[in-house]
Coordinates of C-alpha atoms (C1' of nucleotides) in Angstrom, one line a residue:
Chain A
M1 CA 0.1 0.2 0.1
Q2 CA 1.8 2.8 -1.4
Y3 CA -0.4 5.9 -0.2
L4 CA 0.7 4.4 3.4
N5 CA 4.0 4.8 2.9
I6 CA 4.1 8.2 1.4
K7 CA 1.4 9.2 4.4
N8 CA 4.0 7.9 6.9
E9 CA 6.9 10.1 5.1
I10 CA 5.0 13.0 5.1
L11 CA 3.7 12.8 8.5
Q12 CA 7.5 12.2 9.3
Q13 CA 8.4 15.4 7.9
I14 CA 5.4 17.1 10.0
E15 CA 6.9 15.5 13.0
S16 CA 10.4 16.5 12.5
G17 CA 9.6 20.1 12.0
L18 CA 10.6 19.9 8.8
L19 CA 7.0 21.3 7.7
T20 CA 5.4 23.6 9.9
S21 CA 1.6 24.6 11.1
G22 CA 0.0 26.8 8.4
Q23 CA 2.7 25.9 6.0
K24 CA 1.3 25.2 2.5
L25 CA 2.8 22.2 0.9
P26 CA 4.4 21.9 -2.4
S27 CA 1.7 21.5 -5.5
E28 CA 0.1 17.9 -6.0
R29 CA 1.9 17.7 -8.7
K30 CA 5.3 17.9 -7.5
L31 CA 4.5 16.1 -4.5
A32 CA 3.4 13.2 -6.8
E33 CA 6.4 13.2 -8.8
S34 CA 8.6 13.2 -5.8
F35 CA 7.1 10.3 -4.6
N36 CA 7.4 8.8 -7.8
T37 CA 3.2 8.3 -8.4
T38 CA 0.3 9.5 -9.9
R39 CA -2.1 12.5 -8.3
V40 CA -4.9 10.4 -7.8
T41 CA -2.2 8.3 -5.5
L42 CA -0.7 10.9 -3.5
R43 CA -4.6 12.6 -3.1
E44 CA -5.0 9.0 -1.3
A45 CA -2.4 9.6 1.0
L46 CA -3.2 13.6 1.8
S47 CA -6.9 12.6 2.4
L48 CA -5.3 10.1 5.0
L49 CA -3.8 12.9 6.9
E50 CA -6.8 15.0 6.0
S51 CA -9.0 12.3 7.9
E52 CA -6.5 12.2 10.7
G53 CA -5.8 16.1 11.2
R54 CA -2.9 16.3 10.3
V55 CA -3.7 18.5 7.3
Y56 CA -6.1 20.4 5.5
R57 CA -7.2 22.0 2.3
E58 CA -8.5 25.0 1.2
D59 CA -10.8 24.7 -2.0
R60 CA -8.3 25.2 -4.8
R61 CA -5.6 26.5 -2.5
G62 CA -3.9 23.5 -1.7
W63 CA -2.6 21.8 1.0
F64 CA -1.5 23.1 4.4
I65 CA -0.3 21.8 7.9
S66 CA -2.9 22.0 10.4
P67 CA -1.7 23.8 14.0
E68 CA -2.9 22.1 16.9
P69 CA -6.7 22.0 17.5
L70 CA -8.4 24.4 19.7
R71 CA -9.6 23.1 23.3
Y72 CA -13.0 23.7 23.6
D73 CA -15.2 23.1 26.6
P74 CA -18.9 23.0 25.5
T75 CA -20.0 22.7 29.2
N76 CA -18.5 26.3 29.8
T77 CA -19.5 28.2 26.3
T78 CA -18.6 31.9 27.3
N79 CA -16.3 33.5 25.1
F80 CA -14.6 32.0 22.1
H81 CA -12.5 35.4 21.9
R82 CA -11.3 34.6 25.2
L83 CA -10.8 30.8 25.0
A84 CA -8.8 31.6 21.5
Q85 CA -6.5 34.0 23.5
S86 CA -6.1 31.7 26.7
Q87 CA -4.9 29.6 24.2
Q88 CA -2.6 32.0 22.2
R89 CA -4.4 31.6 19.0
T90 CA -5.6 35.0 17.2
P91 CA -9.6 35.1 17.2
K92 CA -11.6 36.7 14.9
T93 CA -15.4 36.8 14.4
E94 CA -17.0 37.8 11.1
L95 CA -20.6 38.3 10.9
I96 CA -22.4 37.2 7.7
S97 CA -26.1 38.1 8.2
A98 CA -28.3 38.7 11.2
T99 CA -32.3 38.3 10.4
M100 CA -35.4 37.4 11.3
V101 CA -36.8 34.0 10.0
P102 CA -39.6 31.4 10.4
A103 CA -38.2 28.1 12.4
D104 CA -38.0 25.2 10.5
N105 CA -38.7 22.1 12.0
H106 CA -35.4 21.1 13.3
I107 CA -35.3 24.6 15.1
A108 CA -38.7 24.7 15.9
Q109 CA -38.2 21.5 18.1
L110 CA -34.8 22.9 19.8
L111 CA -36.5 26.2 21.0
Q112 CA -39.7 24.4 21.6
I113 CA -41.6 26.7 19.4
A114 CA -44.4 26.1 16.6
P115 CA -42.4 25.8 13.7
Q116 CA -42.7 29.0 11.1
T117 CA -42.4 31.1 14.5
E118 CA -40.3 34.0 13.6
V119 CA -36.7 33.9 15.2
L120 CA -33.7 36.0 14.8
K121 CA -30.7 34.1 13.1
I122 CA -27.7 35.1 13.6
Y123 CA -25.0 33.5 11.1
R124 CA -21.1 34.2 12.0
V125 CA -17.7 32.6 10.8
R126 CA -15.0 32.3 13.5
Y127 CA -11.3 32.6 12.7
L128 CA -8.1 31.4 14.2
D129 CA -4.9 33.2 13.4
D130 CA -7.0 34.4 9.9
R131 CA -8.1 30.7 9.4
P132 CA -11.9 30.2 9.2
V133 CA -12.6 27.4 11.8
V134 CA -16.2 27.5 12.6
L135 CA -19.5 28.3 11.0
V136 CA -21.8 29.1 14.2
T137 CA -25.5 29.9 13.0
N138 CA -27.6 31.4 16.3
Y139 CA -31.1 31.1 16.5
V140 CA -32.6 33.4 19.4
L141 CA -36.1 33.5 21.1
P142 CA -36.7 36.8 20.1
E143 CA -39.1 37.7 23.3
R144 CA -36.2 36.9 25.4
L145 CA -33.6 39.4 24.4
P146 CA -35.6 42.2 22.6
N147 CA -33.9 44.2 20.0
L148 CA -30.8 42.0 19.9
L149 CA -30.0 43.4 16.7
S150 CA -29.0 46.7 17.5
H151 CA -25.9 45.3 19.5
D152 CA -22.5 44.5 17.8
L153 CA -23.1 40.7 16.8
S154 CA -19.8 40.3 16.0
A155 CA -18.8 40.2 19.4
S156 CA -19.4 37.8 22.2
L157 CA -23.1 36.9 22.5
T158 CA -22.4 35.9 26.1
D159 CA -21.1 39.5 26.9
I160 CA -23.8 41.1 25.2
Y161 CA -26.5 38.8 27.1
Q162 CA -24.6 39.8 30.6
Q163 CA -23.9 43.3 29.8
H164 CA -27.4 44.3 28.4
Y165 CA -29.9 41.7 29.4
D166 CA -28.4 40.8 32.7
T167 CA -28.8 37.2 31.3
L168 CA -26.2 34.6 31.7
Y169 CA -25.6 31.1 30.2
Q170 CA -26.4 28.6 33.1
R171 CA -27.5 25.1 32.0
T172 CA -26.4 23.8 28.3
H173 CA -27.8 20.4 26.2
Y174 CA -25.3 19.8 23.8
R175 CA -24.9 17.2 20.9
I176 CA -21.7 16.7 19.1
R177 CA -21.4 14.1 16.1
S178 CA -19.4 14.0 12.9
S179 CA -20.7 15.4 9.6
S180 CA -19.3 16.8 6.5
L181 CA -19.4 20.1 5.0
V182 CA -21.4 20.5 1.4
A183 CA -21.8 23.9 -0.7
D184 CA -23.0 26.6 1.8
T185 CA -21.2 25.4 4.9
A186 CA -18.3 24.5 3.2
A187 CA -17.6 27.9 1.1
P188 CA -17.4 30.0 4.3
L189 CA -14.6 27.7 5.6
R190 CA -12.8 27.9 2.6
A191 CA -13.4 24.0 2.2
T192 CA -14.3 21.6 -0.4
S193 CA -17.9 19.7 -0.7
G194 CA -17.3 16.6 1.3
C195 CA -14.9 17.9 4.1
A196 CA -14.9 16.2 7.3
A197 CA -16.5 18.5 10.5
M198 CA -17.1 18.3 13.9
Y199 CA -20.9 19.4 14.1
I200 CA -22.2 20.5 18.1
E201 CA -25.5 21.8 18.3
R202 CA -26.1 23.3 22.2
V203 CA -29.6 24.8 23.6
N204 CA -28.9 27.1 26.4
Y205 CA -30.8 28.1 28.9
D206 CA -30.3 31.0 31.2
Q207 CA -29.9 31.2 35.2
H208 CA -33.9 31.1 35.9
D209 CA -33.9 27.8 33.3
N210 CA -35.4 29.5 30.7
L211 CA -34.5 28.4 27.3
L212 CA -32.5 31.5 25.6
D213 CA -31.3 30.3 21.9
C214 CA -29.5 27.4 20.5
D215 CA -26.5 27.1 18.2
L216 CA -25.1 25.2 15.6
E217 CA -21.4 25.0 15.1
Y218 CA -19.5 23.3 12.2
W219 CA -15.8 23.4 13.5
R220 CA -13.5 22.2 10.4
H221 CA -12.6 18.6 12.1
D222 CA -8.7 19.3 12.6
A223 CA -9.3 22.9 14.5
V224 CA -11.3 21.9 17.4
M225 CA -10.9 19.2 20.4
I226 CA -13.4 19.0 22.9
E227 CA -12.2 18.6 26.8
A228 CA -14.9 18.7 29.8
Q229 CA -15.2 17.3 32.8
A230 CA -18.3 16.5 34.5
T231 CA -19.4 14.9 37.6
R232 CA -22.0 12.5 38.4
Q233 CA -25.5 13.6 39.3
Q234 CA -26.9 11.1 41.6
Chain B
M1 CA -20.0 17.6 -9.9
Q2 CA -21.3 14.6 -11.0
Y3 CA -20.8 12.9 -7.9
L4 CA -22.7 15.3 -5.9
N5 CA -25.9 14.0 -8.0
I6 CA -25.1 10.5 -7.5
K7 CA -24.9 11.1 -3.8
N8 CA -28.2 12.7 -3.6
E9 CA -29.9 10.2 -5.5
I10 CA -28.7 7.6 -3.4
L11 CA -29.7 9.3 -0.1
Q12 CA -33.1 9.8 -1.6
Q13 CA -33.1 5.9 -2.1
I14 CA -32.1 6.1 1.7
E15 CA -34.7 8.5 2.4
S16 CA -37.5 7.4 1.2
G17 CA -36.8 4.0 2.7
L18 CA -36.0 1.9 -0.5
L19 CA -32.7 1.6 1.3
T20 CA -32.7 0.4 5.1
S21 CA -30.8 0.0 7.7
G22 CA -27.8 -2.0 8.0
Q23 CA -29.0 -3.2 3.7
K24 CA -25.7 -4.0 1.7
L25 CA -25.8 -1.7 -1.2
P26 CA -25.1 -3.5 -4.8
S27 CA -21.5 -3.8 -5.8
E28 CA -19.5 -1.0 -6.7
R29 CA -19.3 -1.9 -10.4
K30 CA -23.2 -2.3 -10.8
L31 CA -23.6 1.4 -9.4
A32 CA -21.0 2.7 -11.0
E33 CA -22.7 1.6 -14.6
S34 CA -26.2 2.1 -13.2
F35 CA -25.0 5.7 -12.6
N36 CA -23.2 5.6 -15.9
T37 CA -20.0 6.7 -14.7
T38 CA -16.7 4.8 -13.7
R39 CA -15.8 3.5 -10.3
V40 CA -13.6 6.3 -9.2
T41 CA -16.6 8.6 -9.4
L42 CA -18.7 6.4 -7.6
R43 CA -16.5 5.5 -5.1
E44 CA -16.4 9.7 -4.9
A45 CA -20.1 9.8 -3.8
L46 CA -20.1 6.7 -1.6
S47 CA -17.1 8.4 0.5
L48 CA -19.0 11.5 0.9
L49 CA -21.8 9.5 2.2
E50 CA -19.9 8.0 4.4
S51 CA -18.0 11.2 5.7
E52 CA -21.9 12.3 6.2
G53 CA -22.6 9.1 8.2
R54 CA -24.9 7.8 5.9
V55 CA -23.2 4.3 4.8
Y56 CA -20.7 3.0 6.0
R57 CA -17.2 0.5 4.9
E58 CA -16.7 -3.0 5.9
D59 CA -13.1 -4.0 4.4
R60 CA -13.6 -5.9 0.8
R61 CA -17.1 -6.6 2.0
G62 CA -19.0 -3.6 0.5
W63 CA -21.1 -0.9 1.4
F64 CA -24.2 -0.6 3.8
I65 CA -26.6 2.1 5.0
S66 CA -25.6 3.4 8.4
P67 CA -28.3 2.8 11.0
E68 CA -29.0 5.7 13.8
P69 CA -26.1 6.4 15.9
L70 CA -26.2 5.8 19.2
R71 CA -26.9 8.5 21.8
Y72 CA -24.0 8.2 24.3
D73 CA -23.6 10.6 27.2
P74 CA -19.7 10.7 28.3
T75 CA -20.4 12.2 31.4
N76 CA -22.9 9.3 32.8
T77 CA -20.8 6.7 31.5
T78 CA -22.6 3.5 33.4
N79 CA -22.6 0.9 30.9
F80 CA -22.6 0.1 27.5
H81 CA -25.1 -2.9 27.6
R82 CA -28.0 -1.0 29.9
L83 CA -27.3 2.1 26.9
A84 CA -27.9 0.0 23.9
Q85 CA -30.8 -1.9 25.2
S86 CA -32.4 1.3 26.6
Q87 CA -32.2 2.2 22.7
Q88 CA -33.4 -0.6 21.7
R89 CA -30.4 -2.1 20.2
T90 CA -28.4 -5.4 20.7
P91 CA -25.0 -4.7 22.7
K92 CA -22.4 -7.6 22.6
T93 CA -18.7 -6.7 24.1
E94 CA -15.9 -9.4 23.3
L95 CA -12.6 -9.5 25.3
I96 CA -9.7 -9.3 22.8
S97 CA -7.2 -9.5 25.6
A98 CA -6.3 -8.5 29.0
T99 CA -2.8 -8.1 30.2
M100 CA -0.6 -6.2 32.6
V101 CA 1.7 -3.9 30.2
P102 CA 4.4 -0.9 30.9
A103 CA 2.5 2.4 30.4
D104 CA 3.8 4.2 27.4
N105 CA 4.3 8.0 27.9
H106 CA 0.5 9.0 26.8
I107 CA -1.2 6.4 29.7
A108 CA 1.4 7.4 32.2
Q109 CA 0.5 11.3 32.0
L110 CA -3.5 10.5 31.4
L111 CA -2.6 8.2 35.0
Q112 CA -0.3 10.4 36.7
I113 CA 1.9 7.8 36.9
A114 CA 5.9 6.8 35.8
P115 CA 6.0 5.7 32.3
Q116 CA 6.9 2.2 32.1
T117 CA 4.9 1.5 35.7
E118 CA 3.2 -1.4 35.0
V119 CA -0.8 -1.1 34.3
L120 CA -3.8 -3.5 33.5
K121 CA -4.5 -3.0 29.9
I122 CA -7.8 -4.3 28.9
Y123 CA -8.8 -4.6 25.2
R124 CA -12.3 -4.7 24.0
V125 CA -14.5 -4.7 20.9
R126 CA -18.4 -3.4 21.5
Y127 CA -21.6 -4.5 19.0
L128 CA -24.2 -3.1 18.2
D129 CA -26.6 -5.1 16.6
D130 CA -23.7 -7.7 15.4
R131 CA -21.7 -4.7 14.0
P132 CA -18.6 -4.2 15.2
V133 CA -18.7 -0.4 16.5
V134 CA -16.3 0.5 19.0
L135 CA -12.5 -0.3 20.2
V136 CA -12.1 0.2 23.8
T137 CA -9.2 0.3 25.6
N138 CA -9.0 0.6 29.5
Y139 CA -5.7 1.0 31.5
V140 CA -6.6 0.3 35.0
L141 CA -4.4 1.0 37.7
P142 CA -3.7 -2.4 39.8
E143 CA -3.6 -1.2 43.1
R144 CA -6.9 0.0 42.8
L145 CA -8.3 -2.7 42.0
P146 CA -6.7 -5.7 42.5
N147 CA -7.3 -9.2 41.1
L148 CA -9.3 -7.6 38.5
L149 CA -8.3 -10.0 36.0
S150 CA -10.2 -12.8 37.8
H151 CA -13.7 -11.2 36.5
D152 CA -15.6 -12.1 33.5
L153 CA -14.2 -8.6 31.7
S154 CA -16.8 -9.2 28.8
A155 CA -18.8 -7.7 31.1
S156 CA -19.3 -4.1 32.4
L157 CA -16.6 -2.7 33.9
T158 CA -18.5 -0.1 36.0
D159 CA -20.4 -3.0 37.4
I160 CA -17.5 -4.9 38.6
Y161 CA -15.9 -1.9 39.9
Q162 CA -19.3 -1.5 42.1
Q163 CA -19.9 -5.4 42.9
H164 CA -16.8 -6.1 43.7
Y165 CA -15.1 -3.3 44.9
D166 CA -17.4 -0.8 46.3
T167 CA -16.1 1.5 44.1
L168 CA -18.2 4.0 41.3
Y169 CA -17.1 6.1 38.4
Q170 CA -17.8 9.9 40.2
R171 CA -16.1 12.4 38.1
T172 CA -14.7 12.1 34.5
H173 CA -12.4 13.9 32.7
Y174 CA -13.1 13.4 28.8
R175 CA -11.4 14.6 25.2
I176 CA -13.4 13.8 22.1
R177 CA -12.0 14.7 18.7
S178 CA -12.1 13.4 15.1
S179 CA -9.1 10.7 14.1
S180 CA -9.1 7.9 11.8
L181 CA -8.6 4.1 11.8
V182 CA -5.3 2.2 10.9
A183 CA -4.4 -0.9 10.7
D184 CA -4.4 -2.5 14.2
T185 CA -7.3 -0.1 14.9
A186 CA -9.1 -0.5 11.8
A187 CA -9.3 -4.4 11.6
P188 CA -11.6 -5.0 14.7
L189 CA -14.0 -3.0 13.5
R190 CA -13.9 -4.2 9.9
A191 CA -12.6 -0.8 8.7
T192 CA -10.3 0.0 5.9
S193 CA -7.1 2.0 7.0
G194 CA -8.0 6.0 7.0
C195 CA -11.6 5.4 7.9
A196 CA -12.6 8.3 9.9
A197 CA -13.6 7.6 13.7
M198 CA -14.5 9.5 16.7
Y199 CA -11.9 9.3 19.6
I200 CA -13.1 9.5 23.2
E201 CA -10.5 9.8 25.7
R202 CA -11.9 9.7 29.5
V203 CA -10.0 9.4 32.5
N204 CA -12.2 8.5 35.6
Y205 CA -12.4 9.0 39.4
D206 CA -14.4 7.0 42.2
Q207 CA -16.2 8.5 44.5
H208 CA -13.3 9.7 46.9
D209 CA -11.8 11.5 43.9
N210 CA -9.0 8.8 43.3
L211 CA -7.8 8.3 39.9
L212 CA -9.1 4.9 38.8
D213 CA -8.5 3.6 34.8
C214 CA -8.7 5.9 32.0
D215 CA -10.4 4.7 28.7
L216 CA -9.4 5.4 24.8
E217 CA -12.3 4.6 22.2
Y218 CA -12.6 4.4 18.6
W219 CA -15.8 4.4 17.3
R220 CA -17.3 4.0 13.9
H221 CA -18.0 8.2 13.5
D222 CA -21.3 7.2 11.9
A223 CA -22.6 4.9 14.8
V224 CA -22.6 7.5 18.2
M225 CA -23.4 10.6 18.8
I226 CA -22.4 12.6 21.7
E227 CA -25.6 14.0 24.1
A228 CA -25.1 15.6 27.3
Q229 CA -26.1 18.0 29.7
A230 CA -24.4 20.3 31.6
T231 CA -24.6 23.3 34.1
R232 CA -22.4 26.0 34.5
Q233 CA -20.1 25.6 37.8
Q234 CA -20.1 28.9 39.1
Chain C
dG1 C1' -1.1 33.7 -18.4
dA2 C1' 1.3 29.8 -15.9
dG3 C1' 0.1 26.3 -12.8
dT4 C1' -3.1 24.7 -9.8
dG5 C1' -6.6 21.7 -7.8
dG6 C1' -11.2 20.0 -8.6
dT7 C1' -12.9 16.0 -11.2
dC8 C1' -13.2 12.5 -14.5
dT9 C1' -12.1 8.4 -17.4
dA10 C1' -11.1 4.0 -19.1
dG11 C1' -8.6 0.6 -18.1
dA12 C1' -5.6 -2.9 -14.8
dC13 C1' -4.1 -6.2 -11.2
dC14 C1' -4.5 -8.6 -7.2
dA15 C1' -6.2 -10.5 -2.6
dC16 C1' -9.8 -11.6 -0.2
dG17 C1' -14.9 -13.0 1.0
dT18 C1' -18.4 -15.4 -0.4
dA19 C1' -20.4 -19.6 -2.4
Chain D
dA1 C1' -14.0 -20.3 -8.7
dC2 C1' -16.2 -15.9 -9.2
dG3 C1' -16.6 -11.6 -8.2
dT4 C1' -15.8 -7.9 -5.1
dG5 C1' -13.5 -3.9 -3.3
dG6 C1' -8.8 -2.0 -2.6
dT7 C1' -5.0 0.1 -5.1
dC8 C1' -2.9 2.0 -8.8
dT9 C1' -1.9 4.2 -14.0
dA10 C1' -1.8 7.8 -17.2
dG11 C1' -3.7 10.2 -19.0
dA12 C1' -7.2 14.8 -19.6
dC13 C1' -10.3 19.2 -19.3
dC14 C1' -11.9 23.0 -16.8
dA15 C1' -12.4 26.5 -13.6
dC16 C1' -9.8 28.6 -10.2
dT17 C1' -5.9 31.3 -7.9
dC18 C1' -2.1 34.2 -7.9
dA19 C1' 1.8 36.0 -9.3

DNA sequence: GAGTGGTCTAGACCACGTA
DNA sequence: ACGTGGTCTAGACCACTCA
């Protein structure tokens, strides 16, 4: 199995420090030639490294070495910016859109409302060190947080909730599964259709146990590692 | 993009109920012919469905429709068998090996012991409805749980701990990331090298907050969905 | 405009699973 | 023994990126 050997050689180059975080690999044609194989086989090796989270692709831009993943605790959701900075990463949030939309069946179920009820949809992309790593969609119950649109939504929602609504995230129900990016979810992350992703879904409650909002997050799967503590409830 | 159309057609057949859970797909050559394309392109479409968790492969056996994932709460780890049964699934655990081994660096760090310290390694495969879905390796501190080897290790460790050692899992520190299966991890799950996986790592403490053991789990990524609740600690 | 990655073709051989 | 999936070759065209 040639592609396993190629994969291992590239892996060695990464671990030896010859190739470093964020660095772009040579072109597929050059790599294929240097390993004396075809592009198809070379791409097989790269795909394997991709699924192990060691390299990633940007659509039509090429292959890059993956940085260390962000350690992310979904139970202590607070603040993406603080989290990133505490791990010596440079965060950035880009607001793509924020509009009222009717809830589809899935969102209605999460928020425990009737389908087609109007909710505020906030759609953002978050970056680490100038790489887009996660697509976050928040659906917010407007009666709980009126006039949210008047605030700067590229800042942290947690902070806005706290400072302007005296509202805290207290309890969270979360789900995690692996998934993949297609078309609309792939493009803002500069990914190719079919790119593996980590999907995190959360439903958040405030200090009075009122349902506040939910968020759906699509992470580049190499960019994140879940890390949390739990104490058994009984 | 032909492979996207093919993917969608197969997806429709799944969602329409034409293809059902666990069912084997026709051979790649037949599928390729029926979609009027080559095997390479057809496999591209199947790989996409695989990364979305809709189909899975068994090495050299073919492609199958993925059942619903098991909903798994790592914070309430209890018992694989009870969990599976509560979701109308048929569980099975197969003990592959249970031996004393010197801890490697990673395990030593997790268990907070010196590298090369002897620990009990329990290596098991778990099945849902006769499909192998997860490879579980436990590393147990022998002084905490002496003579563990004398028990039936295809049963639940939680139950053995509780019944024979008066020991409960109380606190858990867990990590989750996406990963992939290679060689040794792939074979027991009947997977191909490079198959996407969900990696879950836990360090478990008892009711006196003594470190007990750790477990490393490699799940077929389509077979599991993490689901948990958390209340903020402050 | 050159070179790149994304996609696709039309084959091939082999080792393995299954009957 | 047959057919299968796993792997590989040697091309090709296109749309896009980037200098």
